[in-house]
Every structure is written in structure tokens, then in C-alpha cells.
Amino acid sequence: MPARILIVEDSPLVTDAFSILLRESGYDVDVAGTIAEAVEVAKARPADLMLLDISLPDGDGLDLLDQLREQNSLPRATLAMTGHGDSRTRQKCLDAGCAEVFLKPVGISELLRRIEHHLA
Amino acid sequence: MSMSHRVSDAALTKRLNALEGKAREAQKTIDDLKSRDALKTQFLSNISHDLRTPLAAIITHAEILRDGMLGELNQKQRDSVSGIVNGGQQLLDMIDEILSYVRSASDQVTLLPTEFSMADLVDQVKLLNQPLAAKKHITIERLNGDDLPLVFADRDKIKHVLANLIGNAIKFTNNGGRAWISFSRRGRDEEELLVEIGDTGRGIARAHYDLIFREFAQVDASPSRQHHGTGLGLAIARRFVELHNGRIWVESELKKGSRFFFTLPLNVPRA
């Protein structure tokens, strides 16, 4: 069974690119564009790892972690993706429980390496 | 006598009213310009942020192709796709610079000071610049600084300043040149840290010493110029240094090289 990755990101341009990348790398991929959608998808098909854009149309992506924790569908690792590289944003993500924080765009070889590391 | 006083009082009152009217008008113009400036800043911030997303997608797609994830490419195809990745990355750096400028220009910019080692930070920035320096066979050397006291400053912002100055040193130095970073302490109680970033590059004419630190200014702004960029890098660096009550300046000789200096106070009370 391939590991399942949930991509939470509101831009279809970006989710398309990541879906191709991750499916080609052998992962099972789910996509959600909002926090509400991610809560539903994670409930129906719990993921092993989540790629999370922290600014989503219906709120702060980091709030999703609490909601998933409550319904017991928090993935083993969450990798946050942000457009802001400042240390305050980085710390906020780590405090919320993200395993790592990436500045967009994430280099694909680095991303695949880190995903593999967290799923090992 | 009293008659002439009354006349002159009336004239004065009239003049005063006229001046007050003008002052009100001027204030209105200032308020108007300020709100337009805030709108422009917001626009720049939004557009830069929105430009990042599709660009991130373009770069990721191009990397997928380049790395052969959708089938092996031949050498020519790979070179071409690498061109898309590199061009996208360059564009992204420029967008990030505009975003940094917009953020530094807004009134809400705040410093988040922490204690850190300048030597370690310089080493980090050096490492990031190593690939480009190696390509041009330029050596970057930190000449001293292991025994400096820790500074108390906003690490992200000082890193930005160093990245800009070291990046420029490499960009404007010909193949086989040198760049260096050194530190010294100044003031009666050595209360100021002086950081020097030097290079053996093309140099800057004295007439341009001030110009280069101004927003959107480029020494060569012609469409055929050799070096392209936003012209914001040094303006941002100046703003970040001045936010720390420091100063930034350049000393240079054409065709010999440039030495950029900035100061940071060392006697900052720890919060």
C-alpha cells in the first residue's frame, strides 16, 4: 500500500504540480482547497502525511491541525508551505505542530527527500 | 494711531485666516498623498504575493520535467527546461525583493531582536552564495570575527543586508576576483560594530555613492544594461540598517573595487 499524502492548498496550479510530482513518485494523493474540505477528506481517508499551505481561503491553515487532532485524523507529519520566509511565521508553524516549514516554491528533490524521511 | 492699529489688526486677521486656509489645504494634500501611498503599497504587496503562486507552479512543473519524472529528456531538452527553472527562480528573487521592500516601507515594520553571532551569520550567507561564486571563480573570505561579542538585533533583517551586499560583491566582480568580509569595533567604548564587505569588482563612481541607496535607482538604468534587478536591494539594506540605528555607506574606486560598510550598535539593552 503506498503512503497517502493530503495536499491542502487553494491554488489549483500548485496542487496540479504537486499531484503529478507525488503520484509519479508512487504516493497516493488527495487534494483539498480549504480547511473545511480538508477536514472532510481527512475524515474519510486519513493521510500519512500532509502538505499544508498556511494561508487558506477559509482561515489560517494552522487551525486545521487542531481540528484534525480533535477528530483523530492528524497525519504522522505535517509539512507547512508558506510564502513568507520570516522566522516568526516559521516558529508559529513549528509551535502549531508542523514537522517542517518550507518556503514556496519548494525544490522538488528536497521536498521528496523530506517526505521520504518523515514516512520512513 | 489707534485707527492705524485697527486697520493693521484687521489686515493681520485676514492674513492669518488666509494662511490657516492654506495650511488646511496643504494638510488635506498630505493626507491624500499618504492614503494614495498606502494604497500603492498595498497593491504592490498583493500583486507580488499573487505573482508568486503561478510562478511557483511553473518552476515545480519545469523541475518535474527536468528531473525526468515524466520520462527521460535528451540533453538539449534538459538544457531548455533548466532555462525555465533558472529564469523562474530569478524572477522569483526579484518578486521577493519587491515584497521585502513593501514590507520595509510600511509603517508597521517592527524589529524582532535576538542575540546571535555575526560571524556565524556571515558564514551562512557565504555558503548560500558559494555556488555562484564558484561559477565565477571568486573567493569569498571572512577575515576575522570569531571573538566578537554577540549582537542583539533582528537576525532576519541583518541576514537580508548581508545577503544583498555579499550577493552584489559577487555579481559586480569579474571572474577570478575576490570578496571579503571583516569586522572592527569603533567608538570610545568600542560600542559600535563596523562590518565591511569588500570586493575587487568594477567599482562605483563617487557621483553615484548616494544614488545607489535610493529606491528604484540603478547606476545604469538603460534597457541595454548588463545587470538587471529591481534597484531595491540597497534601499532595503539601508532601511534595515537604519532601523537598527546604524549607518551604511560605500567607498570605492572605479575598476579597482568597492568596500561597503555598515554599523550596528553593540550596547543595545537586552529586552
Coordinates of C-alpha atoms in Angstrom, one line a residue:
Chain A
M1 CA 0.0 0.0 0.0
P2 CA 1.5 3.3 -1.0
A3 CA 1.6 6.0 1.7
R4 CA -1.2 8.6 1.4
I5 CA -0.4 12.3 1.2
L6 CA -3.0 15.1 1.6
I7 CA -2.2 18.3 -0.2
V8 CA -4.1 21.3 1.3
E9 CA -3.6 24.3 -0.9
D10 CA -6.0 26.7 -2.6
S11 CA -4.2 27.2 -5.9
P12 CA -5.1 24.5 -8.4
L13 CA -1.9 25.5 -10.3
V14 CA 0.2 24.4 -7.3
T15 CA -1.9 21.3 -6.4
D16 CA -1.7 20.1 -10.0
A17 CA 2.1 20.4 -10.0
F18 CA 2.4 18.6 -6.6
S19 CA -0.1 15.9 -7.5
I20 CA 1.9 15.0 -10.6
L21 CA 5.1 15.1 -8.6
L22 CA 3.8 12.9 -5.8
R23 CA 1.8 10.4 -7.9
E24 CA 4.8 9.9 -10.2
S25 CA 6.9 9.2 -7.1
G26 CA 4.5 6.5 -6.1
Y27 CA 2.3 8.1 -3.5
D28 CA -1.4 8.0 -3.1
V29 CA -2.6 11.7 -3.3
D30 CA -5.6 13.5 -2.0
V31 CA -6.2 17.2 -2.5
A32 CA -8.2 19.8 -0.6
G33 CA -8.6 23.5 -1.3
T34 CA -10.0 24.8 2.0
I35 CA -9.9 23.9 5.7
A36 CA -13.5 22.6 5.6
E37 CA -12.7 20.4 2.6
A38 CA -9.5 19.1 4.3
V39 CA -11.4 18.1 7.4
E40 CA -13.9 16.1 5.3
V41 CA -11.2 14.4 3.2
A42 CA -9.1 13.5 6.2
K43 CA -12.1 12.0 8.0
A44 CA -12.9 9.8 5.0
R45 CA -9.4 8.9 4.0
P46 CA -6.8 9.6 6.8
A47 CA -3.4 10.6 5.4
D48 CA 0.0 9.6 6.5
L49 CA 1.5 13.0 5.7
M50 CA 0.0 16.4 4.9
L51 CA 1.4 19.3 2.8
L52 CA -0.2 22.4 4.2
D53 CA -0.4 25.8 2.7
I54 CA -0.9 28.0 5.8
S55 CA -3.0 30.7 4.2
L56 CA -6.3 29.3 3.0
P57 CA -9.5 31.0 1.9
D58 CA -11.4 30.0 5.0
G59 CA -8.8 30.8 7.5
D60 CA -5.3 30.1 9.0
G61 CA -4.2 26.7 7.7
L62 CA -2.6 26.0 11.1
D63 CA -6.0 25.9 12.7
L64 CA -6.6 22.7 10.7
L65 CA -4.1 20.8 12.8
D66 CA -6.3 21.3 15.9
Q67 CA -9.4 20.2 14.1
L68 CA -7.7 17.1 12.7
R69 CA -6.4 16.3 16.2
E70 CA -9.9 16.5 17.6
Q71 CA -11.3 14.1 15.1
N72 CA -8.2 11.8 15.4
S73 CA -7.2 12.1 11.8
L74 CA -4.0 14.1 12.2
P75 CA -1.3 12.7 9.8
R76 CA 2.0 11.5 11.2
A77 CA 3.8 14.6 9.9
T78 CA 2.6 17.9 8.5
L79 CA 4.9 19.9 6.3
A80 CA 3.9 23.6 6.1
M81 CA 4.4 25.6 3.0
T82 CA 4.4 29.4 3.2
G83 CA 5.2 32.4 1.0
H84 CA 6.8 34.2 4.0
G85 CA 10.2 33.1 5.0
D86 CA 10.4 35.1 8.2
S87 CA 11.3 33.4 11.4
R88 CA 8.1 34.5 13.2
T89 CA 6.0 32.6 10.6
R90 CA 8.4 29.6 10.8
Q91 CA 8.1 29.5 14.6
K92 CA 4.4 29.8 14.5
C93 CA 4.2 26.7 12.3
L94 CA 6.5 24.7 14.4
D95 CA 4.6 25.7 17.6
A96 CA 1.4 24.5 16.0
G97 CA 2.9 21.1 15.5
C98 CA 4.3 21.1 11.9
A99 CA 7.4 18.9 11.5
E100 CA 9.0 21.3 8.9
V101 CA 8.4 24.6 7.2
F102 CA 9.1 25.2 3.5
L103 CA 9.3 28.4 1.6
K104 CA 7.3 28.3 -1.6
P105 CA 8.3 27.2 -4.2
V106 CA 9.7 24.1 -2.6
G107 CA 12.5 22.5 -4.6
I108 CA 11.2 19.1 -5.7
S109 CA 14.2 16.9 -4.8
E110 CA 14.4 18.5 -1.4
L111 CA 10.7 18.0 -0.8
L112 CA 10.7 14.3 -1.9
R113 CA 13.7 13.7 0.4
R114 CA 12.0 15.2 3.4
I115 CA 8.7 13.4 2.7
E116 CA 10.6 10.1 2.4
H117 CA 12.3 10.9 5.7
H118 CA 9.1 11.6 7.6
L119 CA 7.3 8.5 6.2
A120 CA 10.3 6.2 7.0
Chain B
M1 CA -2.6 105.9 15.9
S2 CA -5.4 103.8 17.3
M3 CA -7.1 103.9 13.9
S4 CA -4.0 102.6 12.1
H5 CA -3.7 99.8 14.7
R6 CA -7.3 98.7 14.0
V7 CA -6.6 98.6 10.3
S8 CA -3.4 96.6 10.7
D9 CA -5.2 94.2 13.2
A10 CA -7.9 93.6 10.6
A11 CA -5.2 93.0 7.9
L12 CA -3.4 90.7 10.2
T13 CA -6.6 88.7 10.9
K14 CA -7.3 88.5 7.3
R15 CA -3.8 87.3 6.5
L16 CA -3.9 84.8 9.4
N17 CA -7.2 83.4 8.1
A18 CA -5.7 83.1 4.6
L19 CA -2.7 81.3 6.0
E20 CA -4.8 78.9 8.0
G21 CA -6.8 78.1 4.9
K22 CA -3.6 77.3 3.1
A23 CA -2.4 75.2 5.9
R24 CA -5.7 73.2 5.9
E25 CA -5.3 72.7 2.1
A26 CA -1.7 71.6 2.5
Q27 CA -2.7 69.1 5.2
K28 CA -5.5 67.8 3.0
T29 CA -3.0 67.2 0.2
I30 CA -0.6 65.5 2.6
D31 CA -3.4 63.2 3.9
D32 CA -4.5 62.5 0.3
L33 CA -0.9 61.6 -0.8
K34 CA -0.4 59.4 2.3
S35 CA -3.6 57.4 1.6
R36 CA -2.6 57.0 -2.1
D37 CA 0.9 55.9 -1.0
A38 CA -0.7 53.3 1.4
L39 CA -2.9 52.1 -1.5
K40 CA 0.1 51.7 -3.7
T41 CA 2.0 49.8 -1.1
Q42 CA -1.0 47.5 -0.5
F43 CA -1.3 47.0 -4.3
L44 CA 2.4 46.1 -4.6
S45 CA 2.2 43.7 -1.7
N46 CA -0.9 41.9 -3.1
I47 CA 0.4 41.7 -6.6
S48 CA 3.8 40.5 -5.6
H49 CA 2.2 37.8 -3.4
D50 CA -0.2 36.8 -6.2
L51 CA 2.6 36.6 -8.7
R52 CA 4.5 34.1 -6.5
T53 CA 1.8 31.4 -6.7
P54 CA 1.7 30.8 -10.5
L55 CA 5.4 31.2 -10.7
A56 CA 5.9 28.6 -8.0
A57 CA 3.7 26.2 -10.1
I58 CA 5.7 26.9 -13.3
I59 CA 9.0 26.2 -11.5
T60 CA 7.7 23.0 -10.0
H61 CA 6.3 21.7 -13.3
A62 CA 9.6 22.6 -15.0
E63 CA 11.6 20.8 -12.3
I64 CA 9.4 17.7 -12.7
L65 CA 10.2 17.7 -16.4
R66 CA 13.9 18.5 -15.9
D67 CA 14.4 15.7 -13.4
G68 CA 12.9 13.2 -15.9
M69 CA 9.9 12.2 -13.7
L70 CA 7.7 12.1 -16.8
G71 CA 10.3 10.4 -19.0
E72 CA 13.9 11.0 -19.7
L73 CA 14.8 14.1 -21.7
N74 CA 17.7 14.4 -24.1
Q75 CA 20.4 16.9 -23.3
K76 CA 19.0 19.7 -25.4
Q77 CA 15.6 19.3 -23.9
R78 CA 17.0 19.2 -20.4
D79 CA 19.1 22.4 -21.0
S80 CA 16.0 24.2 -22.3
V81 CA 13.8 23.1 -19.3
S82 CA 16.7 24.1 -16.9
G83 CA 16.5 27.5 -18.5
I84 CA 12.8 27.7 -17.4
V85 CA 13.7 26.7 -13.9
N86 CA 16.6 29.2 -13.7
G87 CA 14.6 32.1 -15.2
G88 CA 11.7 31.4 -12.9
Q89 CA 14.0 31.4 -9.9
Q90 CA 15.5 34.7 -10.9
L91 CA 12.0 36.2 -11.4
L92 CA 11.0 34.9 -8.0
D93 CA 14.0 36.5 -6.3
M94 CA 13.0 39.8 -7.8
I95 CA 9.4 39.4 -6.6
D96 CA 10.7 38.6 -3.2
E97 CA 12.8 41.7 -3.2
I98 CA 9.8 43.8 -4.0
L99 CA 7.9 42.2 -1.2
S100 CA 10.7 42.9 1.2
Y101 CA 10.7 46.5 0.1
V102 CA 7.0 46.9 0.5
R103 CA 7.2 45.4 4.0
S104 CA 10.1 47.5 5.0
A105 CA 8.3 50.6 3.6
S106 CA 5.2 50.1 5.6
D107 CA 4.9 51.9 8.9
Q108 CA 4.2 48.7 10.8
V109 CA 7.7 47.2 10.3
T110 CA 9.0 46.1 13.7
L111 CA 12.3 44.6 14.8
L112 CA 12.4 41.2 16.4
P113 CA 15.8 41.3 18.1
T114 CA 17.6 38.2 19.3
E115 CA 21.2 37.5 20.3
F116 CA 23.3 35.9 17.6
S117 CA 26.9 35.6 16.3
M118 CA 27.6 37.8 13.3
A119 CA 30.4 35.5 12.3
D120 CA 28.1 32.6 12.1
L121 CA 25.5 34.6 10.2
V122 CA 28.2 35.7 7.7
D123 CA 29.3 32.1 7.2
Q124 CA 25.7 31.1 6.5
V125 CA 25.2 33.8 3.9
K126 CA 28.7 32.9 2.4
L127 CA 27.6 29.3 2.0
L128 CA 24.4 30.4 0.2
N129 CA 26.5 32.4 -2.3
Q130 CA 29.1 29.8 -2.8
P131 CA 27.6 28.2 -5.9
L132 CA 27.6 31.5 -7.9
A133 CA 31.0 32.5 -6.5
A134 CA 32.4 29.1 -7.6
K135 CA 31.0 29.5 -11.0
K136 CA 32.8 32.8 -11.4
H137 CA 35.9 31.6 -9.6
I138 CA 35.6 34.3 -7.0
T139 CA 36.8 33.6 -3.5
I140 CA 34.7 34.9 -0.5
E141 CA 36.6 35.1 2.7
R142 CA 35.7 36.1 6.2
L143 CA 38.9 37.7 7.6
N144 CA 38.1 37.8 11.3
G145 CA 35.2 37.9 13.8
D146 CA 35.5 34.7 15.8
D147 CA 36.0 36.7 19.0
L148 CA 33.2 39.3 18.6
P149 CA 30.5 39.7 21.3
L150 CA 27.0 38.6 20.3
V151 CA 24.9 41.3 18.7
F152 CA 21.3 41.9 19.7
A153 CA 19.4 42.7 16.5
D154 CA 16.8 41.4 14.1
R155 CA 18.6 38.4 12.6
D156 CA 16.4 38.0 9.5
K157 CA 16.9 41.7 8.6
I158 CA 20.7 41.7 9.1
K159 CA 20.8 38.4 7.1
H160 CA 19.0 40.2 4.3
V161 CA 21.5 43.1 4.5
L162 CA 24.5 40.7 4.3
A163 CA 22.9 38.6 1.5
N164 CA 22.4 41.8 -0.5
L165 CA 25.9 43.1 0.0
I166 CA 27.7 39.8 -0.5
G167 CA 25.5 39.0 -3.5
N168 CA 26.3 42.3 -5.1
A169 CA 30.0 41.8 -4.4
I170 CA 29.9 38.6 -6.5
K171 CA 27.6 40.0 -9.1
F172 CA 29.7 43.0 -9.9
T173 CA 33.1 41.3 -9.7
N174 CA 34.7 39.7 -12.7
N175 CA 35.8 36.1 -12.9
G176 CA 38.7 35.3 -10.7
G177 CA 38.2 38.2 -8.3
R178 CA 37.9 38.4 -4.5
A179 CA 35.3 39.3 -2.0
W180 CA 35.8 39.6 1.8
I181 CA 34.0 40.4 5.0
S182 CA 35.7 41.9 8.0
F183 CA 34.7 43.3 11.3
S184 CA 36.1 46.0 13.6
R185 CA 34.8 47.9 16.7
R186 CA 34.5 51.6 16.8
G187 CA 33.7 54.3 19.4
R188 CA 35.3 55.3 22.7
D189 CA 34.0 52.2 24.4
E190 CA 34.0 50.1 21.3
E191 CA 30.2 50.4 21.4
E192 CA 29.8 50.1 17.6
L193 CA 30.4 47.2 15.3
L194 CA 31.7 48.1 11.8
V195 CA 31.1 45.4 9.1
E196 CA 33.0 45.7 5.9
I197 CA 32.1 43.8 2.7
G198 CA 34.7 44.4 0.0
D199 CA 35.3 43.2 -3.5
T200 CA 37.8 43.7 -6.4
G201 CA 34.9 44.4 -8.8
R202 CA 34.1 47.2 -11.2
G203 CA 33.7 49.9 -8.6
I204 CA 31.2 52.8 -8.3
A205 CA 31.9 56.4 -9.3
R206 CA 31.8 58.9 -6.4
A207 CA 28.9 60.7 -8.0
H208 CA 26.8 57.6 -7.5
Y209 CA 27.6 56.9 -3.8
D210 CA 24.2 58.3 -2.7
L211 CA 22.2 57.2 -5.7
I212 CA 22.7 53.5 -5.2
F213 CA 21.0 53.6 -1.8
R214 CA 17.9 55.2 -3.2
E215 CA 14.7 53.3 -4.1
F216 CA 14.4 52.2 -7.7
A217 CA 17.8 53.7 -8.5
Q218 CA 20.4 52.0 -10.7
V219 CA 23.7 53.4 -11.9
D220 CA 22.9 52.0 -15.4
A221 CA 19.2 52.2 -15.9
S222 CA 19.3 51.8 -19.7
P223 CA 17.4 49.0 -21.2
S224 CA 20.7 47.6 -22.6
R225 CA 22.3 47.5 -19.1
Q226 CA 24.3 44.4 -18.2
H227 CA 22.9 43.9 -14.8
H228 CA 19.2 43.7 -14.2
G229 CA 17.3 43.9 -11.0
T230 CA 14.6 45.8 -9.1
G231 CA 17.0 48.5 -7.9
L232 CA 15.6 48.0 -4.4
G233 CA 18.3 45.8 -2.8
L234 CA 20.5 48.6 -1.3
A235 CA 17.5 50.7 -0.5
I236 CA 16.1 47.8 1.6
A237 CA 19.6 47.3 3.2
R238 CA 19.8 50.9 4.1
R239 CA 16.3 50.9 5.7
F240 CA 17.1 47.7 7.7
V241 CA 20.4 49.1 9.0
E242 CA 18.8 52.5 9.9
L243 CA 16.0 50.7 11.7
H244 CA 18.8 49.4 14.0
N245 CA 20.2 52.9 14.4
G246 CA 23.1 52.0 12.2
R247 CA 24.6 53.7 9.1
I248 CA 25.5 52.3 5.7
W249 CA 27.9 53.7 3.1
V250 CA 30.3 52.9 0.3
E251 CA 33.9 53.7 -0.5
S252 CA 35.0 52.7 -4.0
E253 CA 37.4 53.2 -6.8
L254 CA 36.4 52.6 -10.4
K255 CA 37.8 49.3 -11.9
K256 CA 39.5 48.6 -8.5
G257 CA 36.7 47.6 -6.3
S258 CA 34.2 48.6 -3.7
R259 CA 34.0 48.5 0.1
F260 CA 30.6 48.7 1.7
F261 CA 30.3 49.4 5.4
F262 CA 27.6 49.3 7.9
T263 CA 27.5 49.8 11.6
L264 CA 25.4 48.2 14.4
P265 CA 25.3 49.4 18.0
L266 CA 26.7 46.8 20.4
N267 CA 25.3 48.5 23.6
V268 CA 21.7 47.7 22.9
P269 CA 19.8 46.9 26.1
R270 CA 18.5 43.3 26.1
A271 CA 14.7 43.2 26.3

